[in-house]
Amino acid sequence: MAAFVSKYYLSDIECKLVFYVHRVGRGVSMGSTCLLSVFQAITISPRDSMWAELKLQAPKHTGNFSILCWILNILVNIQILLYMSGKCNCKNSTKITDYGYCSGTVSSSTVQPVHYLLLSSYDVLCLGLMIWASGSMVFILLRHKQRVQHIHGTSPSPS
């Protein structure tokens, strides 16, 4: 809306809802992608690995982790419902951030860094787990390729 210079501004409730749904959706998307990556890494791990026991239990707990992801994001982003509002015509207010079609009041100097820390630590945790899962899958598939290399050779294998 801001890009098309719309004359229609969102009401307080609409602003809160748009920003809240965006933040919760972003967090749940990040958490679900992380959960899927870790689940894939556990699924393709060999039966004799240290993840063998998790391999049997992972499908049972995927739903619980998904629900936990939703609840965590709903709770962490409640601050948006408190500080977002409709368009403000304020010219000289340092405590208000203008988003074009909505505005938000800046929370206290002690609450805002804690909220940013919560949001960024969730993102860092998810990204870290996705990097670990991707690296594990590459390593597992590389080892698998080395084990089955002889199958595609032209000479008969002694084993």
Short mmCIF file of N, CA and C in Angstrom, two decimals:
data_model
loop_
_atom_site.label_atom_id
_atom_site.label_comp_id
_atom_site.label_asym_id
_atom_site.label_seq_id
_atom_site.Cartn_x
_atom_site.Cartn_y
_atom_site.Cartn_z
N MET A 1 0.82 -1.19 0.00
CA MET A 1 0.00 0.00 0.00
C MET A 1 0.86 1.25 0.00
N ALA A 2 1.95 1.22 0.75
CA ALA A 2 2.82 2.39 0.81
C ALA A 2 3.48 2.63 -0.54
N ALA A 3 3.78 1.58 -1.27
CA ALA A 3 4.43 1.72 -2.57
C ALA A 3 3.52 2.36 -3.60
N PHE A 4 2.22 2.17 -3.49
CA PHE A 4 1.28 2.72 -4.45
C PHE A 4 0.65 4.02 -3.95
N VAL A 5 1.17 4.56 -2.86
CA VAL A 5 0.72 5.82 -2.27
C VAL A 5 -0.80 5.84 -2.14
N SER A 6 -1.31 4.87 -1.48
CA SER A 6 -2.75 4.78 -1.26
C SER A 6 -3.19 5.82 -0.26
N LYS A 7 -4.37 6.37 -0.47
CA LYS A 7 -4.93 7.35 0.46
C LYS A 7 -5.64 6.65 1.62
N TYR A 8 -5.87 5.35 1.47
CA TYR A 8 -6.55 4.60 2.51
C TYR A 8 -5.51 4.08 3.50
N TYR A 9 -5.71 4.41 4.76
CA TYR A 9 -4.82 3.94 5.80
C TYR A 9 -5.55 2.91 6.64
N LEU A 10 -4.81 1.96 7.15
CA LEU A 10 -5.40 0.91 7.95
C LEU A 10 -5.79 1.45 9.33
N SER A 11 -6.84 0.89 9.88
CA SER A 11 -7.23 1.26 11.24
C SER A 11 -6.27 0.61 12.23
N ASP A 12 -6.44 0.93 13.49
CA ASP A 12 -5.58 0.34 14.53
C ASP A 12 -5.65 -1.18 14.51
N ILE A 13 -6.85 -1.72 14.47
CA ILE A 13 -7.03 -3.17 14.52
C ILE A 13 -6.45 -3.82 13.26
N GLU A 14 -6.67 -3.20 12.10
CA GLU A 14 -6.14 -3.76 10.86
C GLU A 14 -4.61 -3.75 10.86
N CYS A 15 -4.01 -2.67 11.35
CA CYS A 15 -2.55 -2.60 11.43
C CYS A 15 -2.00 -3.67 12.35
N LYS A 16 -2.59 -3.79 13.51
CA LYS A 16 -2.14 -4.79 14.47
C LYS A 16 -2.26 -6.18 13.87
N LEU A 17 -3.38 -6.47 13.21
CA LEU A 17 -3.63 -7.78 12.63
C LEU A 17 -2.64 -8.07 11.49
N VAL A 18 -2.42 -7.11 10.60
CA VAL A 18 -1.51 -7.32 9.47
C VAL A 18 -0.09 -7.59 9.96
N PHE A 19 0.41 -6.77 10.85
CA PHE A 19 1.78 -6.94 11.34
C PHE A 19 1.91 -8.21 12.18
N TYR A 20 0.90 -8.50 13.00
CA TYR A 20 0.95 -9.69 13.86
C TYR A 20 0.94 -10.97 13.01
N VAL A 21 0.03 -11.05 12.05
CA VAL A 21 -0.05 -12.23 11.20
C VAL A 21 1.23 -12.40 10.39
N HIS A 22 1.79 -11.28 9.93
CA HIS A 22 3.05 -11.35 9.17
C HIS A 22 4.18 -11.91 10.02
N ARG A 23 4.34 -11.40 11.23
CA ARG A 23 5.43 -11.84 12.09
C ARG A 23 5.24 -13.29 12.55
N VAL A 24 4.02 -13.65 12.92
CA VAL A 24 3.76 -15.03 13.35
C VAL A 24 3.95 -15.98 12.16
N GLY A 25 3.45 -15.60 10.99
CA GLY A 25 3.62 -16.43 9.80
C GLY A 25 5.07 -16.62 9.44
N ARG A 26 5.86 -15.55 9.53
CA ARG A 26 7.28 -15.63 9.24
C ARG A 26 7.98 -16.58 10.22
N GLY A 27 7.68 -16.44 11.49
CA GLY A 27 8.31 -17.29 12.50
C GLY A 27 7.92 -18.74 12.37
N VAL A 28 6.64 -19.00 12.11
CA VAL A 28 6.18 -20.38 11.95
C VAL A 28 6.79 -20.99 10.69
N SER A 29 6.89 -20.19 9.64
CA SER A 29 7.52 -20.68 8.41
C SER A 29 8.97 -21.07 8.66
N MET A 30 9.68 -20.22 9.38
CA MET A 30 11.08 -20.50 9.70
C MET A 30 11.19 -21.75 10.57
N GLY A 31 10.34 -21.86 11.58
CA GLY A 31 10.36 -23.02 12.46
C GLY A 31 9.98 -24.30 11.75
N SER A 32 8.99 -24.24 10.87
CA SER A 32 8.57 -25.44 10.14
C SER A 32 9.65 -25.91 9.17
N THR A 33 10.31 -24.97 8.52
CA THR A 33 11.40 -25.33 7.62
C THR A 33 12.54 -25.98 8.40
N CYS A 34 12.83 -25.44 9.56
CA CYS A 34 13.87 -26.01 10.42
C CYS A 34 13.47 -27.42 10.86
N LEU A 35 12.24 -27.57 11.28
CA LEU A 35 11.74 -28.88 11.71
C LEU A 35 11.82 -29.90 10.58
N LEU A 36 11.45 -29.48 9.38
CA LEU A 36 11.52 -30.38 8.24
C LEU A 36 12.96 -30.78 7.93
N SER A 37 13.89 -29.84 7.99
CA SER A 37 15.30 -30.15 7.72
C SER A 37 15.85 -31.15 8.72
N VAL A 38 15.56 -30.93 9.99
CA VAL A 38 16.05 -31.85 11.03
C VAL A 38 15.40 -33.22 10.86
N PHE A 39 14.10 -33.26 10.55
CA PHE A 39 13.40 -34.52 10.34
C PHE A 39 14.01 -35.29 9.16
N GLN A 40 14.33 -34.58 8.08
CA GLN A 40 14.94 -35.23 6.93
C GLN A 40 16.32 -35.79 7.28
N ALA A 41 17.10 -35.02 8.03
CA ALA A 41 18.44 -35.49 8.42
C ALA A 41 18.34 -36.75 9.27
N ILE A 42 17.38 -36.79 10.19
CA ILE A 42 17.21 -37.97 11.04
C ILE A 42 16.72 -39.15 10.21
N THR A 43 15.82 -38.88 9.26
CA THR A 43 15.25 -39.94 8.45
C THR A 43 16.27 -40.63 7.57
N ILE A 44 17.19 -39.87 6.96
CA ILE A 44 18.15 -40.52 6.06
C ILE A 44 19.41 -41.00 6.77
N SER A 45 19.47 -40.82 8.07
CA SER A 45 20.65 -41.30 8.80
C SER A 45 20.67 -42.82 8.80
N PRO A 46 21.86 -43.42 8.80
CA PRO A 46 21.96 -44.89 8.79
C PRO A 46 21.39 -45.50 10.06
N ARG A 47 21.01 -46.76 9.96
CA ARG A 47 20.41 -47.45 11.11
C ARG A 47 21.38 -47.65 12.25
N ASP A 48 22.66 -47.69 11.96
CA ASP A 48 23.64 -47.93 13.01
C ASP A 48 24.21 -46.63 13.58
N SER A 49 23.63 -45.50 13.25
CA SER A 49 24.15 -44.22 13.74
C SER A 49 23.59 -43.92 15.13
N MET A 50 24.09 -42.84 15.71
CA MET A 50 23.61 -42.47 17.04
C MET A 50 22.19 -41.89 16.99
N TRP A 51 21.67 -41.62 15.79
CA TRP A 51 20.33 -41.09 15.62
C TRP A 51 19.29 -42.19 15.42
N ALA A 52 19.69 -43.45 15.53
CA ALA A 52 18.79 -44.57 15.25
C ALA A 52 17.56 -44.56 16.15
N GLU A 53 17.73 -44.22 17.42
CA GLU A 53 16.59 -44.20 18.33
C GLU A 53 15.66 -43.03 18.00
N LEU A 54 16.25 -41.90 17.63
CA LEU A 54 15.43 -40.75 17.23
C LEU A 54 14.65 -41.02 15.96
N LYS A 55 15.22 -41.86 15.11
CA LYS A 55 14.58 -42.18 13.84
C LYS A 55 13.20 -42.79 14.06
N LEU A 56 13.06 -43.58 15.11
CA LEU A 56 11.77 -44.21 15.40
C LEU A 56 10.80 -43.25 16.07
N GLN A 57 11.32 -42.30 16.85
CA GLN A 57 10.45 -41.42 17.62
C GLN A 57 10.15 -40.09 16.92
N ALA A 58 10.92 -39.72 15.93
CA ALA A 58 10.75 -38.42 15.27
C ALA A 58 9.36 -38.23 14.67
N PRO A 59 8.81 -39.21 13.96
CA PRO A 59 7.47 -38.99 13.40
C PRO A 59 6.39 -38.76 14.46
N LYS A 60 6.55 -39.35 15.63
CA LYS A 60 5.56 -39.18 16.69
C LYS A 60 5.57 -37.76 17.27
N HIS A 61 6.73 -37.12 17.28
CA HIS A 61 6.86 -35.82 17.95
C HIS A 61 6.87 -34.64 16.99
N THR A 62 6.76 -34.86 15.72
CA THR A 62 6.78 -33.77 14.75
C THR A 62 5.59 -32.83 14.97
N GLY A 63 4.43 -33.38 15.22
CA GLY A 63 3.24 -32.55 15.47
C GLY A 63 3.39 -31.71 16.73
N ASN A 64 3.97 -32.29 17.78
CA ASN A 64 4.17 -31.54 19.02
C ASN A 64 5.12 -30.37 18.82
N PHE A 65 6.19 -30.60 18.07
CA PHE A 65 7.13 -29.51 17.81
C PHE A 65 6.51 -28.43 16.94
N SER A 66 5.64 -28.83 16.03
CA SER A 66 4.95 -27.86 15.19
C SER A 66 4.02 -26.98 16.03
N ILE A 67 3.29 -27.59 16.93
CA ILE A 67 2.41 -26.83 17.83
C ILE A 67 3.23 -25.93 18.74
N LEU A 68 4.35 -26.42 19.24
CA LEU A 68 5.25 -25.60 20.06
C LEU A 68 5.75 -24.39 19.29
N CYS A 69 6.06 -24.59 18.02
CA CYS A 69 6.51 -23.50 17.17
C CYS A 69 5.42 -22.43 17.04
N TRP A 70 4.17 -22.85 16.83
CA TRP A 70 3.06 -21.91 16.74
C TRP A 70 2.90 -21.14 18.04
N ILE A 71 2.88 -21.84 19.17
CA ILE A 71 2.67 -21.19 20.47
C ILE A 71 3.80 -20.21 20.77
N LEU A 72 5.02 -20.62 20.51
CA LEU A 72 6.16 -19.75 20.76
C LEU A 72 6.07 -18.46 19.94
N ASN A 73 5.73 -18.57 18.68
CA ASN A 73 5.63 -17.38 17.83
C ASN A 73 4.44 -16.51 18.19
N ILE A 74 3.35 -17.13 18.59
CA ILE A 74 2.18 -16.34 19.02
C ILE A 74 2.53 -15.53 20.26
N LEU A 75 3.25 -16.13 21.20
CA LEU A 75 3.59 -15.43 22.44
C LEU A 75 4.68 -14.38 22.25
N VAL A 76 5.70 -14.70 21.48
CA VAL A 76 6.81 -13.76 21.29
C VAL A 76 6.35 -12.50 20.56
N ASN A 77 5.42 -12.65 19.65
CA ASN A 77 4.99 -11.51 18.84
C ASN A 77 3.80 -10.75 19.39
N ILE A 78 3.40 -11.05 20.61
CA ILE A 78 2.29 -10.31 21.24
C ILE A 78 2.64 -8.83 21.38
N GLN A 79 3.90 -8.52 21.49
CA GLN A 79 4.32 -7.12 21.64
C GLN A 79 3.82 -6.28 20.47
N ILE A 80 3.69 -6.85 19.30
CA ILE A 80 3.20 -6.11 18.13
C ILE A 80 1.78 -5.62 18.38
N LEU A 81 0.97 -6.42 19.03
CA LEU A 81 -0.41 -6.02 19.31
C LEU A 81 -0.47 -4.83 20.26
N LEU A 82 0.56 -4.69 21.07
CA LEU A 82 0.58 -3.59 22.04
C LEU A 82 1.08 -2.28 21.43
N TYR A 83 2.02 -2.34 20.49
CA TYR A 83 2.70 -1.14 20.05
C TYR A 83 2.36 -0.66 18.65
N MET A 84 1.62 -1.44 17.86
CA MET A 84 1.23 -1.00 16.52
C MET A 84 -0.08 -0.22 16.59
N SER A 85 -0.22 0.74 15.69
CA SER A 85 -1.46 1.51 15.61
C SER A 85 -1.64 1.99 14.18
N GLY A 86 -2.76 2.62 13.93
CA GLY A 86 -3.04 3.15 12.60
C GLY A 86 -2.11 4.31 12.27
N LYS A 87 -2.33 4.90 11.13
CA LYS A 87 -1.48 6.00 10.65
C LYS A 87 -1.56 7.16 11.61
N CYS A 88 -0.39 7.68 11.98
CA CYS A 88 -0.30 8.83 12.87
C CYS A 88 0.16 10.04 12.05
N ASN A 89 -0.46 11.17 12.27
CA ASN A 89 -0.07 12.39 11.56
C ASN A 89 0.95 13.20 12.36
N CYS A 90 1.69 12.53 13.20
CA CYS A 90 2.68 13.20 14.04
C CYS A 90 3.90 13.56 13.19
N LYS A 91 4.38 14.77 13.35
CA LYS A 91 5.53 15.22 12.57
C LYS A 91 6.84 15.09 13.35
N ASN A 92 6.84 15.43 14.62
CA ASN A 92 8.08 15.49 15.38
C ASN A 92 8.07 14.56 16.59
N SER A 93 7.76 13.35 16.41
CA SER A 93 7.76 12.42 17.53
C SER A 93 8.85 11.38 17.32
N THR A 94 9.77 11.32 18.24
CA THR A 94 10.85 10.34 18.13
C THR A 94 10.43 8.98 18.65
N LYS A 95 9.29 8.91 19.32
CA LYS A 95 8.83 7.64 19.87
C LYS A 95 7.91 6.89 18.91
N ILE A 96 7.67 7.43 17.72
CA ILE A 96 6.77 6.80 16.76
C ILE A 96 7.53 6.50 15.48
N THR A 97 7.37 5.27 14.99
CA THR A 97 7.97 4.86 13.72
C THR A 97 6.87 4.81 12.68
N ASP A 98 7.07 5.48 11.56
CA ASP A 98 6.09 5.53 10.50
C ASP A 98 6.41 4.45 9.47
N TYR A 99 5.45 3.54 9.22
CA TYR A 99 5.62 2.47 8.26
C TYR A 99 4.91 2.75 6.94
N GLY A 100 4.44 3.95 6.75
CA GLY A 100 3.77 4.32 5.52
C GLY A 100 2.26 4.27 5.66
N TYR A 101 1.72 3.15 6.04
CA TYR A 101 0.27 3.01 6.19
C TYR A 101 -0.12 2.66 7.61
N CYS A 102 0.86 2.44 8.45
CA CYS A 102 0.66 2.20 9.87
C CYS A 102 1.78 2.90 10.62
N SER A 103 1.65 2.95 11.92
CA SER A 103 2.74 3.49 12.73
C SER A 103 2.87 2.64 13.98
N GLY A 104 4.02 2.71 14.57
CA GLY A 104 4.27 1.94 15.78
C GLY A 104 5.00 2.79 16.79
N THR A 105 4.61 2.66 18.03
CA THR A 105 5.32 3.37 19.09
C THR A 105 6.51 2.53 19.52
N VAL A 106 7.59 3.20 19.80
CA VAL A 106 8.80 2.53 20.25
C VAL A 106 8.62 2.18 21.71
N SER A 107 8.85 0.92 22.03
CA SER A 107 8.71 0.49 23.42
C SER A 107 9.87 1.05 24.26
N SER A 108 9.79 0.81 25.53
CA SER A 108 10.81 1.34 26.43
C SER A 108 12.20 0.83 26.06
N SER A 109 13.20 1.54 26.47
CA SER A 109 14.57 1.21 26.08
C SER A 109 15.06 -0.10 26.68
N THR A 110 14.36 -0.63 27.67
CA THR A 110 14.78 -1.92 28.24
C THR A 110 14.00 -3.08 27.62
N VAL A 111 12.77 -2.86 27.21
CA VAL A 111 11.93 -3.94 26.66
C VAL A 111 12.31 -4.23 25.21
N GLN A 112 12.59 -3.20 24.44
CA GLN A 112 12.86 -3.39 23.01
C GLN A 112 14.09 -4.26 22.74
N PRO A 113 15.23 -4.05 23.40
CA PRO A 113 16.37 -4.95 23.16
C PRO A 113 16.09 -6.40 23.55
N VAL A 114 15.32 -6.61 24.60
CA VAL A 114 14.98 -7.98 25.01
C VAL A 114 14.11 -8.64 23.94
N HIS A 115 13.17 -7.89 23.39
CA HIS A 115 12.31 -8.43 22.33
C HIS A 115 13.13 -8.74 21.09
N TYR A 116 14.03 -7.85 20.70
CA TYR A 116 14.89 -8.11 19.55
C TYR A 116 15.79 -9.32 19.79
N LEU A 117 16.26 -9.47 21.00
CA LEU A 117 17.09 -10.62 21.35
C LEU A 117 16.29 -11.92 21.23
N LEU A 118 15.04 -11.92 21.70
CA LEU A 118 14.19 -13.11 21.57
C LEU A 118 13.95 -13.46 20.11
N LEU A 119 13.64 -12.46 19.29
CA LEU A 119 13.37 -12.71 17.88
C LEU A 119 14.61 -13.20 17.16
N SER A 120 15.74 -12.56 17.40
CA SER A 120 16.96 -12.95 16.69
C SER A 120 17.50 -14.28 17.19
N SER A 121 17.34 -14.60 18.47
CA SER A 121 17.84 -15.89 18.96
C SER A 121 17.02 -17.04 18.37
N TYR A 122 15.72 -16.84 18.18
CA TYR A 122 14.88 -17.85 17.53
C TYR A 122 15.36 -18.07 16.10
N ASP A 123 15.62 -16.98 15.37
CA ASP A 123 16.10 -17.09 13.99
C ASP A 123 17.46 -17.75 13.92
N VAL A 124 18.36 -17.37 14.82
CA VAL A 124 19.70 -17.96 14.84
C VAL A 124 19.63 -19.45 15.17
N LEU A 125 18.79 -19.82 16.11
CA LEU A 125 18.62 -21.23 16.46
C LEU A 125 18.10 -22.03 15.26
N CYS A 126 17.07 -21.51 14.61
CA CYS A 126 16.50 -22.22 13.44
C CYS A 126 17.53 -22.32 12.33
N LEU A 127 18.21 -21.23 12.03
CA LEU A 127 19.22 -21.27 10.97
C LEU A 127 20.36 -22.21 11.32
N GLY A 128 20.78 -22.20 12.57
CA GLY A 128 21.84 -23.11 13.01
C GLY A 128 21.44 -24.57 12.85
N LEU A 129 20.22 -24.89 13.25
CA LEU A 129 19.74 -26.27 13.10
C LEU A 129 19.61 -26.66 11.62
N MET A 130 19.18 -25.72 10.79
CA MET A 130 19.06 -26.02 9.35
C MET A 130 20.44 -26.24 8.72
N ILE A 131 21.41 -25.44 9.13
CA ILE A 131 22.78 -25.61 8.61
C ILE A 131 23.33 -26.96 9.07
N TRP A 132 23.12 -27.29 10.34
CA TRP A 132 23.60 -28.58 10.85
C TRP A 132 22.92 -29.74 10.10
N ALA A 133 21.60 -29.64 9.92
CA ALA A 133 20.87 -30.72 9.25
C ALA A 133 21.33 -30.85 7.80
N SER A 134 21.51 -29.74 7.12
CA SER A 134 21.96 -29.79 5.73
C SER A 134 23.36 -30.37 5.62
N GLY A 135 24.25 -29.96 6.50
CA GLY A 135 25.60 -30.51 6.52
C GLY A 135 25.61 -32.00 6.81
N SER A 136 24.77 -32.41 7.75
CA SER A 136 24.67 -33.84 8.07
C SER A 136 24.18 -34.63 6.89
N MET A 137 23.17 -34.11 6.19
CA MET A 137 22.65 -34.83 5.03
C MET A 137 23.68 -34.93 3.92
N VAL A 138 24.44 -33.88 3.70
CA VAL A 138 25.50 -33.93 2.68
C VAL A 138 26.54 -34.97 3.06
N PHE A 139 26.94 -34.99 4.32
CA PHE A 139 27.92 -35.96 4.80
C PHE A 139 27.39 -37.39 4.68
N ILE A 140 26.13 -37.62 5.07
CA ILE A 140 25.53 -38.95 4.98
C ILE A 140 25.46 -39.42 3.53
N LEU A 141 25.03 -38.53 2.65
CA LEU A 141 24.92 -38.91 1.24
C LEU A 141 26.29 -39.12 0.59
N LEU A 142 27.28 -38.36 1.02
CA LEU A 142 28.64 -38.56 0.50
C LEU A 142 29.18 -39.93 0.92
N ARG A 143 28.98 -40.28 2.19
CA ARG A 143 29.41 -41.61 2.66
C ARG A 143 28.66 -42.72 1.93
N HIS A 144 27.38 -42.52 1.70
CA HIS A 144 26.59 -43.51 0.98
C HIS A 144 27.11 -43.68 -0.45
N LYS A 145 27.45 -42.58 -1.08
CA LYS A 145 27.98 -42.64 -2.44
C LYS A 145 29.29 -43.42 -2.48
N GLN A 146 30.15 -43.21 -1.48
CA GLN A 146 31.42 -43.92 -1.42
C GLN A 146 31.20 -45.42 -1.20
N ARG A 147 30.18 -45.78 -0.43
CA ARG A 147 29.91 -47.19 -0.16
C ARG A 147 29.37 -47.92 -1.38
N VAL A 148 28.60 -47.26 -2.20
CA VAL A 148 27.97 -47.92 -3.34
C VAL A 148 28.68 -47.60 -4.66
N GLN A 149 29.84 -47.02 -4.59
CA GLN A 149 30.60 -46.64 -5.79
C GLN A 149 30.90 -47.86 -6.66
N HIS A 150 31.19 -48.99 -6.04
CA HIS A 150 31.56 -50.19 -6.80
C HIS A 150 30.41 -50.76 -7.61
N ILE A 151 29.18 -50.45 -7.26
CA ILE A 151 28.02 -50.98 -7.99
C ILE A 151 28.00 -50.49 -9.43
N HIS A 152 28.41 -49.25 -9.64
CA HIS A 152 28.36 -48.66 -10.97
C HIS A 152 29.61 -48.93 -11.80
N GLY A 153 30.60 -49.59 -11.22
CA GLY A 153 31.85 -49.89 -11.95
C GLY A 153 31.64 -51.01 -12.96
N THR A 154 32.52 -51.07 -13.95
CA THR A 154 32.40 -52.10 -14.97
C THR A 154 33.07 -53.42 -14.56
N SER A 155 34.07 -53.32 -13.72
CA SER A 155 34.76 -54.55 -13.30
C SER A 155 34.00 -55.19 -12.14
N PRO A 156 33.94 -56.51 -12.09
CA PRO A 156 33.24 -57.18 -11.00
C PRO A 156 33.97 -56.99 -9.68
N SER A 157 33.23 -56.77 -8.66
CA SER A 157 33.79 -56.54 -7.33
C SER A 157 34.03 -57.88 -6.65
N PRO A 158 35.14 -58.03 -5.93
CA PRO A 158 35.40 -59.29 -5.23
C PRO A 158 34.44 -59.54 -4.07
N SER A 159 33.77 -58.46 -3.54
CA SER A 159 32.89 -58.68 -2.40
C SER A 159 31.48 -58.91 -2.83
#
